[in-house]
Amino acid sequence: MNHNKKTAILGVTGSGKTTKLINLYKQYINEGISSNDILVLIRNRGQGIIWREKLDLPYSSKLRITSYFGFIQGEIQKFWPLISKTMKRDFGKLEPTFITIEMAQFLMLQLVEESRKQGKLQALQIDNDRVAIELINNISKAALSGVEFINIGEILLNSREKQDITDRELFFQLQELCNNYIEKCRCLGVLDYAMCVDIYNRSLIKEVVYIDYLIRTTSHIMVDDLEEGVPTEVKLLLELINNVDSFTITYNTDGELGRALGSCPEMVEESILPHCEIHRLEKTYTGSPELKGLNKLTEEIQGNICEDLPQFMIIDKDLRSDMLKGVAEKVLSLVAEGASPSEIAIISPFIDPVIFYYIEDILYKEGYELTNLVRNSNLTDDTYVKALVTVASIAHPQWGLYPSYDNMDLVLSMILNMDRIRSHLISLEIAKQKPYSFPDEEELPSNIVKRIGDTYIKRYSMLKNWIMDYQNGEPLPLYKFFQKFFTEILVSLPETEEHLAACSQLIDNCSQFINILKEHEDVNQVDKKYIEFIFKGMKASESIVELRGKMHTKNIILATPYAYLTMRHNRPIQIWVDTSSDDWFSHDVKEITNPHVFNPHWDKRRIWTDEDSDMYRVKKGNIHIKRLINRCSDNIIFARSQLSRYGYEQNGILGERLDELQTLMHKEQIL
Amino acid sequence: MNDIKLRPGQDKVLTYTGGRLAIPSVPGAGKTFTLTALTSRLIKEDMHLPGKILIVTYMNSAVNNFKEKIGKRLEEEGLPKSKGFEVMTLHSLAMKIIKEKPEALYLSEDFQPIDEIEQIRIIQRETSRWIEENREQFQSYLEIKPKDSSQKIKNLTFIWADKANNLAREMISYLKSHRIPVEGISQMKRKIPKGSLLEMCLSVYEQYELYLKYLGTLDFDDLIVKSIDLVKNHGELRTRMQGTYTYILEDEAQDSSILQEELLLLLSEKHGNLVRVGDINQSIMSTFTLSDPKLFREFYSGSKTEVSKILTSSRSSEDIIDLANYLIKWSREYHPVQEARESLEPQYIETVDVSDPFQNPITEGYTIGSLVASTRDEEFRRIARSIIKQLNRDKTIAVLLPNAFVMDEFREILEKENIPYNEISSFPKERTKAVESLAAMLDYMANPQENKKLIRILKLTLPHDVLDNTEIMKFLSSSNLEELLYPIKEKDWSNATKEWKLVSESLKIIKNLLDASFLEPEAFILLIAENLHFDDNQMAVAQRIAGDIRHMIRTNPSWGLGELAEQLNQIRNLYNYFANVVYERQDFEAEAGVVNIVTYHKSKGLEFDIVYLTCLTSEEFPASLTDKFRSDFNFLKDSYKNPVALCKAEVDKMLLGVDTVDPIIRSRLDNIQERLRLLYVGITRAKENLLLSTHKSSITNYGVRKVMPSVYFDVLKNYIERGRAEYARKLK
């Protein structure tokens, strides 16, 4: 093997870059190289699945195939004592505690609420949740780009066109929030995503002992899709590039998908590619030459006639609801004409519950299923989780929480196997007392007992007694209560299997939440906060099994361009919906976030202009379009509505380009 | 396009290539046709490149009408139907501009403006609060006589409170249009004399704005003001927006307000191509909005503006055109109030020439009449009798009424006489049906044991007569619902009557929905919509609501179905804008065999074969400064009689240094002018038959009230009689 061979495999979407990289990996293994010596950086869990499936190694030592962040987390864990020592900070723990994005948002939200109470953030017309989410986003982007947290407010403010006293005050307050947040995490001894990246790059990587170790244990580096690489990741690679036996990357020339997440391909082009021997793959295996003409949609189409333009269909309606109906009907007619559901993808720039439920329902009636690739569900959407949280609220009257009637009805009808009306009659009785409590059978009015019936009343008494026993026993931490109720009551219900993953997510998450906060706050308050936090809409995490299911599903799929592309679907028929909406070319700049200005390539003295905004959004939209076309082998159908879901006229860029394309087709036909 | 015969004026418009052009045109002159033809010609010749043509109109229905007509023409030319142009209401345009840069206003990109009805609700709440806290001051404006009973004072306070809402609303709009930010209010408050009526308006404005901020939203006035500010203050956005539209065409330009005009002038600055079509004689919006006919007049009198008048119209019969023209001529020469002689422009309607493919209707006999009744009730009854005779003639019929209150009265008579009618109002009841049904259904699902709520939703699914059946009603209202829906032992319906079977089917649907009520709320809403067999329009509204549900729950995590139902009932008005857009996609087409009832205002833009102009009294159509004015509130002290005029004058004085000598007189004068134009609009709706009617008294809660026929009625009646005599003479 050549020592220090640096290779970059460049190619369009679907040209076989990843396959080539995986084959190289297999070759190394076959040559006797230990998998432990090969560090593979991939983008996401979906890619991880592809790697593992395609590798299918009969034997190997430990696999080091991980995302950049997964890699960092592992290293921090491994070198925690060293970090504690170099940062001269006693974290008070032997191991780092990593928190989820939701937990980070929760901690930030508390600070935002406090700040609003003090009369700050007046200029903002957005709610507290959103402020918290945006601030956490800012902190993450800053970390990935290597920007110090204390500079966030200033960088954002400097990029704004208007910087009067209100703006200055606002961004000062936002910076204050970021500072307080970091301090709070330090106090609690926890690390969020951004802090991990920051600690790794600002401290661990600078330790000679560590770098020596890393070089010693890594002979080969492979990076898949480095066009998505973030600045700190590229810097890490630059540290290693000359110190390994081989360095191989793939790079998609159609462009990056994660610009708003911090990707900085220009840095790769400037600092990595010049070191590498370039291999180009020109042909796409997943696209179709017939659809090539549609790439016109990625340009400002001029009046030229395009000879290779395919025939295409537009479902054109006034109302969005009519368009969705049209899409569902089109899918059914395609299937009736012989297409397999596994050949069809519906692509929408945003997936709201309406598009999913509405189309799903129409297809379901005809015997077809629709799989939504975009994870969007809340943990409490799971009925078992809802039941656990509701029962916990009633069983702990000291919290002063009042679950809704629907949730109580749900618990009763699920556990007692009873209808909605009888359940509701009992819920009304529970709610008669403040705080809510399960009345004894004897305390229930006789007419209610009669209406509910003996069988159900018996079951009710059993549930009631369980709660009584719990309340009279030793107090348990909330997550233990969940465990107990799940194993003693819920587990006996018929469909427990389906809800297992969600319930165990709840229990793990709850234990983390409580363990973090309990040392600083009253335990009862922490429990109560957790219940409120859960109801606020904590997202359900996606298990590997679910993700694999989504990647291999034979159903018709519904996806955003991003989800479709990152899960590497190749469906012969794509239906693009809402093409007149501007969401196909959406802005990344929000009220208080701008992911682009943290990028090392951004001149931080400059003002972010509309031209910049437009340039980036057009670029992003174009990349999506180009890559989607390269992942479609037969036909693309477009659907649009004149009015948006809110009833406003819409004239998005894609819609206009489709119009232009239609004009070209007309001209061609006339000629 | 060339084979279509163009009328005088239209031909000139169609040679337009650039610059400012005003097209004053008479009723029925074919404004839509002209703008449509112009747009498609410009597109066909690629004149719009590199930008587009923007058509701005004020009505949702007009948007689609334009789109369809232009699209059709383009297709005929072998071009794609949505190429090169955009049609938008002014609000859509303002939204589009703000959505280009919401972050500059610290607004979230998915913010939604509140609509008028929701705005009224908030203002009502804030006004009531102010009145509650300042009752003494509020009552001090009332004209209270020593002998007035406390009940009477209470009643007057109640009426005044109702009017105060409108006052606050108008003033908020006025202040916004003068760009008085809420931050400037406390300063203004210090400047006004103690006890000024404006004090209330300013306080309500303050609270209202705070609430909008809390909601993270804007109202329609803000949309326009903020979009202008954005275009003005952000150079790049301005360049981009100005570059986007090569030509701007405005329909109904006489209804433009100074802000609307400012926005269009700003957007057309770069290319300088602005075409405005309108008819000053049909300017009837200035009392309700901040529109001002003067603006259009100034535009076409400007030296930079080319003018191309379209005066021919084939809509009405020659006699009706003569009557309309006579009203113009008479008012310019003989109107008793000197200043009102300018109300109608000397823009006379001409009939088309013989070669025109669309000829003016020719009637059998003289088909204009007048009617004086002793009471309003009698007037309406006589009209109803006349309608019955006309119903089978295969002609479209409309009755124009002065306001919604009178419309209710007339509707009752139609219902009694079993005359089929169609109500053309700004918000017909059918449009709220989707929201109401969903709210009622959620409300029941949250309280599934309540018989009354079950019956309420059964009314949504069952024919009326089923619930008229007392036996069924008794059964439904006395049963335990768990036994009805989830019986331990299933009931056998096989031998039941048809009505009972219908009930059982509906119960089955409800039971299915109850079983599904644990679904995620968005899915559940869509499921209800499907089970209630919502039509496409209702489904659009249901989807809009389902789309908002997640946000509602996220911001109020403890909410269940009951709270959602309550919220939906409270904010149902939020969906009115959307519902209007959905339902008004098609232009209104009158049908024969049904009588259309419509206010004078809402009749603009419509045409009917037979038109009844009702209630032509001096109160509705005042012609002298001493007439009774609807804008005057007699229950207020003399100096406060017209609170809107008073408050506006106070603001003008404070901000512009303009001292209106007598704001009440000024406002009466404006009123006389606008009502005269409203009458002109009414007359010009008729194609063939026209009946003018009035009455001498009306019966109110306080007894019989004498009213005078309007001066215009007398003038026109004389003209009609002369016309009729002339006709008879000719016949002989």
mmCIF file of N, CA, C and O in Angstrom, chain A residues 560-607:
data_model
loop_
_atom_site.group_PDB
_atom_site.id
_atom_site.type_symbol
_atom_site.label_atom_id
_atom_site.label_comp_id
_atom_site.label_asym_id
_atom_site.label_seq_id
_atom_site.Cartn_x
_atom_site.Cartn_y
_atom_site.Cartn_z
ATOM 1 N N THR A 560 -39.621 15.028 2.530
ATOM 2 C CA THR A 560 -39.074 16.308 2.082
ATOM 3 C C THR A 560 -37.909 15.957 1.161
ATOM 4 O O THR A 560 -37.397 14.831 1.214
ATOM 5 N N PRO A 561 -37.458 16.912 0.330
ATOM 6 C CA PRO A 561 -36.299 16.606 -0.508
ATOM 7 C C PRO A 561 -35.137 16.140 0.368
ATOM 8 O O PRO A 561 -34.444 15.175 0.035
ATOM 9 N N TYR A 562 -34.937 16.814 1.500
ATOM 10 C CA TYR A 562 -33.819 16.486 2.381
ATOM 11 C C TYR A 562 -33.914 15.043 2.871
ATOM 12 O O TYR A 562 -32.943 14.291 2.802
ATOM 13 N N ALA A 563 -35.096 14.642 3.351
ATOM 14 C CA ALA A 563 -35.248 13.286 3.887
ATOM 15 C C ALA A 563 -35.084 12.251 2.786
ATOM 16 O O ALA A 563 -34.423 11.233 2.958
ATOM 17 N N TYR A 564 -35.675 12.524 1.642
ATOM 18 C CA TYR A 564 -35.587 11.587 0.513
ATOM 19 C C TYR A 564 -34.126 11.366 0.127
ATOM 20 O O TYR A 564 -33.683 10.244 -0.095
ATOM 21 N N LEU A 565 -33.396 12.474 0.056
ATOM 22 C CA LEU A 565 -32.008 12.381 -0.404
ATOM 23 C C LEU A 565 -31.089 11.784 0.651
ATOM 24 O O LEU A 565 -30.252 10.949 0.340
ATOM 25 N N THR A 566 -31.277 12.193 1.916
ATOM 26 C CA THR A 566 -30.358 11.665 2.925
ATOM 27 C C THR A 566 -30.628 10.191 3.207
ATOM 28 O O THR A 566 -29.730 9.464 3.608
ATOM 29 N N MET A 567 -31.859 9.737 2.978
ATOM 30 C CA MET A 567 -32.119 8.311 3.156
ATOM 31 C C MET A 567 -31.837 7.534 1.870
ATOM 32 O O MET A 567 -32.079 6.346 1.783
ATOM 33 N N ARG A 568 -31.385 8.242 0.901
ATOM 34 C CA ARG A 568 -30.933 7.665 -0.378
ATOM 35 C C ARG A 568 -31.981 6.799 -1.071
ATOM 36 O O ARG A 568 -31.712 5.681 -1.492
ATOM 37 N N HIS A 569 -33.161 7.346 -1.152
ATOM 38 C CA HIS A 569 -34.191 6.627 -1.896
ATOM 39 C C HIS A 569 -33.985 6.827 -3.393
ATOM 40 O O HIS A 569 -33.476 7.875 -3.819
ATOM 41 N N ASN A 570 -34.389 5.828 -4.162
ATOM 42 C CA ASN A 570 -34.382 5.953 -5.622
ATOM 43 C C ASN A 570 -35.728 5.467 -6.106
ATOM 44 O O ASN A 570 -35.944 4.274 -6.213
ATOM 45 N N ARG A 571 -36.645 6.377 -6.340
ATOM 46 C CA ARG A 571 -37.960 5.926 -6.799
ATOM 47 C C ARG A 571 -38.138 6.376 -8.249
ATOM 48 O O ARG A 571 -37.875 7.541 -8.569
ATOM 49 N N PRO A 572 -38.594 5.479 -9.089
ATOM 50 C CA PRO A 572 -38.746 5.854 -10.502
ATOM 51 C C PRO A 572 -39.745 6.999 -10.707
ATOM 52 O O PRO A 572 -39.614 7.776 -11.636
ATOM 53 N N ILE A 573 -40.751 7.061 -9.848
ATOM 54 C CA ILE A 573 -41.750 8.121 -10.039
ATOM 55 C C ILE A 573 -41.765 9.045 -8.822
ATOM 56 O O ILE A 573 -41.974 8.602 -7.700
ATOM 57 N N GLN A 574 -41.515 10.320 -9.090
ATOM 58 C CA GLN A 574 -41.603 11.302 -8.005
ATOM 59 C C GLN A 574 -42.747 12.267 -8.292
ATOM 60 O O GLN A 574 -42.920 12.703 -9.429
ATOM 61 N N ILE A 575 -43.501 12.589 -7.252
ATOM 62 C CA ILE A 575 -44.514 13.641 -7.414
ATOM 63 C C ILE A 575 -44.105 14.794 -6.504
ATOM 64 O O ILE A 575 -44.033 14.627 -5.295
ATOM 65 N N TRP A 576 -43.789 15.907 -7.106
ATOM 66 C CA TRP A 576 -43.364 17.069 -6.313
ATOM 67 C C TRP A 576 -44.597 17.915 -6.016
ATOM 68 O O TRP A 576 -45.260 18.381 -6.947
ATOM 69 N N VAL A 577 -44.885 18.119 -4.766
ATOM 70 C CA VAL A 577 -46.087 18.898 -4.449
ATOM 71 C C VAL A 577 -45.729 20.295 -3.975
ATOM 72 O O VAL A 577 -44.588 20.582 -3.644
ATOM 73 N N ASP A 578 -46.775 21.138 -3.959
ATOM 74 C CA ASP A 578 -46.609 22.530 -3.533
ATOM 75 C C ASP A 578 -45.509 23.249 -4.302
ATOM 76 O O ASP A 578 -44.754 24.028 -3.736
ATOM 77 N N THR A 579 -45.425 22.972 -5.603
ATOM 78 C CA THR A 579 -44.312 23.555 -6.358
ATOM 79 C C THR A 579 -44.439 25.060 -6.554
ATOM 80 O O THR A 579 -43.479 25.706 -6.952
ATOM 81 N N SER A 580 -45.629 25.620 -6.289
ATOM 82 C CA SER A 580 -45.687 27.078 -6.398
ATOM 83 C C SER A 580 -45.324 27.741 -5.074
ATOM 84 O O SER A 580 -45.251 28.952 -4.981
ATOM 85 N N SER A 581 -45.097 26.918 -4.057
ATOM 86 C CA SER A 581 -44.747 27.497 -2.756
ATOM 87 C C SER A 581 -43.281 27.899 -2.735
ATOM 88 O O SER A 581 -42.432 27.274 -3.361
ATOM 89 N N ASP A 582 -42.998 28.947 -1.991
ATOM 90 C CA ASP A 582 -41.622 29.397 -1.882
ATOM 91 C C ASP A 582 -40.785 28.478 -1.002
ATOM 92 O O ASP A 582 -39.571 28.639 -0.912
ATOM 93 N N ASP A 583 -41.431 27.506 -0.369
ATOM 94 C CA ASP A 583 -40.683 26.611 0.501
ATOM 95 C C ASP A 583 -39.674 25.741 -0.253
ATOM 96 O O ASP A 583 -38.768 25.185 0.353
ATOM 97 N N TRP A 584 -39.859 25.602 -1.557
ATOM 98 C CA TRP A 584 -38.841 24.878 -2.328
ATOM 99 C C TRP A 584 -37.538 25.662 -2.348
ATOM 100 O O TRP A 584 -36.470 25.115 -2.617
ATOM 101 N N PHE A 585 -37.644 26.947 -2.163
ATOM 102 C CA PHE A 585 -36.449 27.798 -2.126
ATOM 103 C C PHE A 585 -36.490 28.618 -0.843
ATOM 104 O O PHE A 585 -36.529 29.830 -0.880
ATOM 105 N N SER A 586 -36.505 27.910 0.274
ATOM 106 C CA SER A 586 -36.735 28.631 1.530
ATOM 107 C C SER A 586 -35.476 29.335 2.028
ATOM 108 O O SER A 586 -34.356 28.934 1.727
ATOM 109 N N HIS A 587 -35.729 30.398 2.775
ATOM 110 C CA HIS A 587 -34.631 31.150 3.391
ATOM 111 C C HIS A 587 -34.146 30.418 4.634
ATOM 112 O O HIS A 587 -34.933 29.807 5.342
ATOM 113 N N ASP A 588 -32.874 30.533 4.931
ATOM 114 C CA ASP A 588 -32.363 29.967 6.181
ATOM 115 C C ASP A 588 -32.280 31.030 7.258
ATOM 116 O O ASP A 588 -32.046 30.725 8.418
ATOM 117 N N VAL A 589 -32.424 32.277 6.861
ATOM 118 C CA VAL A 589 -32.259 33.364 7.830
ATOM 119 C C VAL A 589 -33.592 33.627 8.516
ATOM 120 O O VAL A 589 -34.607 33.807 7.860
ATOM 121 N N LYS A 590 -33.576 33.572 9.838
ATOM 122 C CA LYS A 590 -34.805 33.799 10.604
ATOM 123 C C LYS A 590 -34.634 35.074 11.422
ATOM 124 O O LYS A 590 -33.618 35.742 11.315
ATOM 125 N N GLU A 591 -35.646 35.332 12.273
ATOM 126 C CA GLU A 591 -35.618 36.569 13.057
ATOM 127 C C GLU A 591 -34.288 36.785 13.769
ATOM 128 O O GLU A 591 -33.716 37.864 13.737
ATOM 129 N N ILE A 592 -33.823 35.741 14.472
ATOM 130 C CA ILE A 592 -32.601 35.933 15.248
ATOM 131 C C ILE A 592 -31.531 34.885 14.929
ATOM 132 O O ILE A 592 -30.631 34.664 15.707
ATOM 133 N N THR A 593 -31.680 34.216 13.790
ATOM 134 C CA THR A 593 -30.635 33.265 13.402
ATOM 135 C C THR A 593 -30.198 33.521 11.976
ATOM 136 O O THR A 593 -30.998 33.909 11.138
ATOM 137 N N ASN A 594 -28.943 33.256 11.766
ATOM 138 C CA ASN A 594 -28.415 33.271 10.417
ATOM 139 C C ASN A 594 -27.239 32.310 10.397
ATOM 140 O O ASN A 594 -26.155 32.650 10.846
ATOM 141 N N PRO A 595 -27.466 31.085 9.918
ATOM 142 C CA PRO A 595 -26.405 30.082 10.010
ATOM 143 C C PRO A 595 -25.168 30.440 9.181
ATOM 144 O O PRO A 595 -24.084 29.955 9.456
ATOM 145 N N HIS A 596 -25.365 31.298 8.193
ATOM 146 C CA HIS A 596 -24.248 31.556 7.268
ATOM 147 C C HIS A 596 -23.174 32.465 7.849
ATOM 148 O O HIS A 596 -22.018 32.377 7.458
ATOM 149 N N VAL A 597 -23.554 33.333 8.754
ATOM 150 C CA VAL A 597 -22.565 34.332 9.193
ATOM 151 C C VAL A 597 -21.561 33.770 10.211
ATOM 152 O O VAL A 597 -20.620 34.446 10.583
ATOM 153 N N PHE A 598 -21.760 32.526 10.659
ATOM 154 C CA PHE A 598 -20.764 31.919 11.544
ATOM 155 C C PHE A 598 -19.666 31.215 10.741
ATOM 156 O O PHE A 598 -18.628 30.851 11.273
ATOM 157 N N ASN A 599 -19.953 30.999 9.475
ATOM 158 C CA ASN A 599 -19.028 30.309 8.588
ATOM 159 C C ASN A 599 -17.695 31.066 8.508
ATOM 160 O O ASN A 599 -17.680 32.281 8.389
ATOM 161 N N PRO A 600 -16.556 30.347 8.583
ATOM 162 C CA PRO A 600 -15.264 31.043 8.533
ATOM 163 C C PRO A 600 -15.074 31.854 7.253
ATOM 164 O O PRO A 600 -14.309 32.801 7.224
ATOM 165 N N HIS A 601 -15.798 31.465 6.190
ATOM 166 C CA HIS A 601 -15.645 32.199 4.943
ATOM 167 C C HIS A 601 -16.418 33.512 4.917
ATOM 168 O O HIS A 601 -16.295 34.292 3.986
ATOM 169 N N TRP A 602 -17.265 33.701 5.892
ATOM 170 C CA TRP A 602 -18.058 34.934 5.903
ATOM 171 C C TRP A 602 -17.227 36.064 6.496
ATOM 172 O O TRP A 602 -16.664 35.931 7.586
ATOM 173 N N ASP A 603 -17.158 37.170 5.787
ATOM 174 C CA ASP A 603 -16.446 38.341 6.282
ATOM 175 C C ASP A 603 -17.305 38.986 7.372
ATOM 176 O O ASP A 603 -18.347 39.569 7.083
ATOM 177 N N LYS A 604 -16.859 38.865 8.600
ATOM 178 C CA LYS A 604 -17.719 39.234 9.724
ATOM 179 C C LYS A 604 -17.931 40.738 9.878
ATOM 180 O O LYS A 604 -18.692 41.176 10.731
ATOM 181 N N ARG A 605 -17.289 41.509 9.022
ATOM 182 C CA ARG A 605 -17.566 42.957 9.065
ATOM 183 C C ARG A 605 -18.679 43.325 8.095
ATOM 184 O O ARG A 605 -19.176 44.426 8.079
ATOM 185 N N ARG A 606 -19.021 42.356 7.258
ATOM 186 C CA ARG A 606 -20.012 42.662 6.208
ATOM 187 C C ARG A 606 -21.443 42.609 6.702
ATOM 188 O O ARG A 606 -21.733 41.951 7.703
ATOM 189 N N ILE A 607 -22.308 43.281 5.954
ATOM 190 C CA ILE A 607 -23.734 43.193 6.257
ATOM 191 C C ILE A 607 -24.343 42.114 5.376
ATOM 192 O O ILE A 607 -23.999 41.994 4.197
#
